[in-house]
């Protein structure tokens, strides 16, 4: 008998085989030990009655904001101006209610300040959500430049539709731009939860704190890392596996580096090819420069410069050796 | 008060705290500006009543096609021949209806030709879906060779079941082979939406236009990129992070490269180890050759050749320096 | 007319356009050929009435186990000790029922031994699920060290909450630790299905057979591969794109390498930076050593050693050349 996870419970049986009862003692013992551990490690239990931000609601907020920004590409029915306006109003209302609640929860739950005033959290959630809605047209204006940059930068791109429907780089940038806006209004937890959602879908890991100019294009994208204090100019193009990261930090010195500029600056019109690594807060890649694939640098590059790996020495064995 | 996203709406309150009304003016202003932008950028609104392809329906079509190709591995109940046939009929009918509709929508929506005749789109959807169903047995025959290749290529693989249930490489190849079939019948949008779905699940980015022979095996796979005009022979094996990509394209010359052969050719029985990069439409990797990990090449390699990085010079500091 | 996937079936029409019937002959022919193929390739059909493990149930089991391990971070309502206990009991019961069934199914379905005794499978499922529940407190204790390691290792980490809510490395490690426990009790299929679920969400591919000490931290993580026979000590920190893999295996010699130690050993307190590759069962990275970004090694490194790439020679063209 394979035991069914039935409405009648685990012990039900319909074939006469002796049923096996729940191992209640083992379960009780495990729970007792888990609860002791929750008490001992107060940071890990949240044993007080504070609700927490919901991953599902945050994903929904991202969808709602996308509906508002690219209405024609997400609605399953077409729309004349009147029904478009109706659709936008509906989505805006839903986004506002959802986001104001999640922001309030995130502020209350913001880790180090657990006992914030509840009403104040709600007021902050209300105010920040209101400003976020007001910023949607400017978010759309920037994202339109990103869509254009993808179509112009990739010979395989066939149409704006294809970019909006299926380019992971555009998804990651869209979510990053939303999260960056909330990050700029000091919302805890939510911005990173949003960008990690995009990271899980695309393999592109952009910290919400990074600052990125318009017409940004990421091709393929898997493995891209853009660190917290990175600054990127306009019309920059990067490929899969590019890391804009921090130099190594001594094990006992992590605290000294919090909130410092640890990641590079990329000026306007730079192109960075696949799997290149640029590290450190001092590195500035000058405007219009091109960084070749697999290059690994920790220093600045002047404007209008091409940096390539010296042709690596390869060893040929067999036919190719001759 | 944490405001509930209740059926009674945002302004409801059950605790006597003064409720905060919706910021209707801010919302109205944001919507007005969004609608102006939609009008100004006609490519970004789809403000006419054309429904669009649905990501959910496309994912469902992939599942339905998988059910037909690997029936024993997806059905949650076992099956004798009669119920297997019943199951296949049910899935085939569902797939046909779903796919013919999505193809019709994709053709209508295909970007550059917005006003196509509706009936003609439906007829094309019908015809292409019919041919896709007819091609399922041949897709299964090829995928069986891919499953075998995984079991034979990976010492950690324990059984066919494990490969089919859990190998991301097999998932990516399965979806690619479906998408390639539709791409070959000139369906717009859908093929790329399908492969990007697989990309988001696996980190493996295979363009539907690539041509790939049987018994193809991708191990681990995260970060793999196979470009649009790549050609891959039979019994080829590649590992995580391998890029089969295009050489850099000058910023102002993208148009000239559309529809050109820009990606490499990999002949039969080649193995390409992790994070190797092969670039350009002129590069041909000859049969039975082996490309080592991290190798970066833009030129052809003769058959029966092993190409390795010259042992990189490492710097040892500390104990290892002695 | 766009044909609706309606309850009335494909042939329904409400606009007078001549409807297109299902292509029943094409469907019947495809099914006939699929069924012939299922018969010819017995490993690929499972045409006997054995139910199979369910991906959905396994994902649910992971969620249930997470609820038990980090109760405060997943419950959408806060909790006093009494309701916490109630919540844990509910989750433990659900996890036990779910997991014991999936284990039984996996054992029955375990590939090479199809005709196992059904009752014996159920008994094994019961016993292993019981021991898994009993091991949850020890899993929590180890995972608490992993959360601490993330906060201590990453200057961008703001709070324990942020790590638990949003760090993909922690998710991958959590699922790996659960899967490794089941792998150690010889459960087939399930452990790999669990880690591939985490792989699909995070780009981090840890084989359930690997052995990993406490306080393990993976930053960013996309592209990380940790092979089946890898051993990792305590307080180890690795970054995105790190491969702990096997040396290449001759095409005709895969069988000889099954169940051999093929992957490296990493001792306590080692740090391995982004995109480094360490290959082979003979490679031992000594305690407290640091492996630099992009390093590629197949040999052992003594303790307390720093290994860096010799500064790669770069070619500067343009301004930077002067």
GROMACS .gro file of C-alpha atoms in nm, chain A residues 202 222, chain B residues 198-205 221-225, chain C residues 199-200:
model
   17
  202UNK     CA    1   1.739   3.526  -1.490
  222UNK     CA    2   2.332   3.435  -1.669
  520UNK     CA    3   1.393   2.688  -2.010
  521UNK     CA    4   1.671   2.946  -1.964
  522UNK     CA    5   1.499   3.083  -1.654
  523UNK     CA    6   1.474   2.732  -1.506
  524UNK     CA    7   1.818   2.605  -1.600
  525UNK     CA    8   2.053   2.894  -1.674
  526UNK     CA    9   2.102   2.734  -2.018
  527UNK     CA   10   2.034   2.976  -2.304
  543UNK     CA   11   2.469   2.378  -1.758
  544UNK     CA   12   2.436   2.708  -1.571
  545UNK     CA   13   2.571   2.986  -1.789
  546UNK     CA   14   2.572   2.792  -2.118
  547UNK     CA   15   2.498   3.014  -2.421
  843UNK     CA   16   1.960   2.477  -0.872
  844UNK     CA   17   1.675   2.602  -1.089
   0.00000   0.00000   0.00000
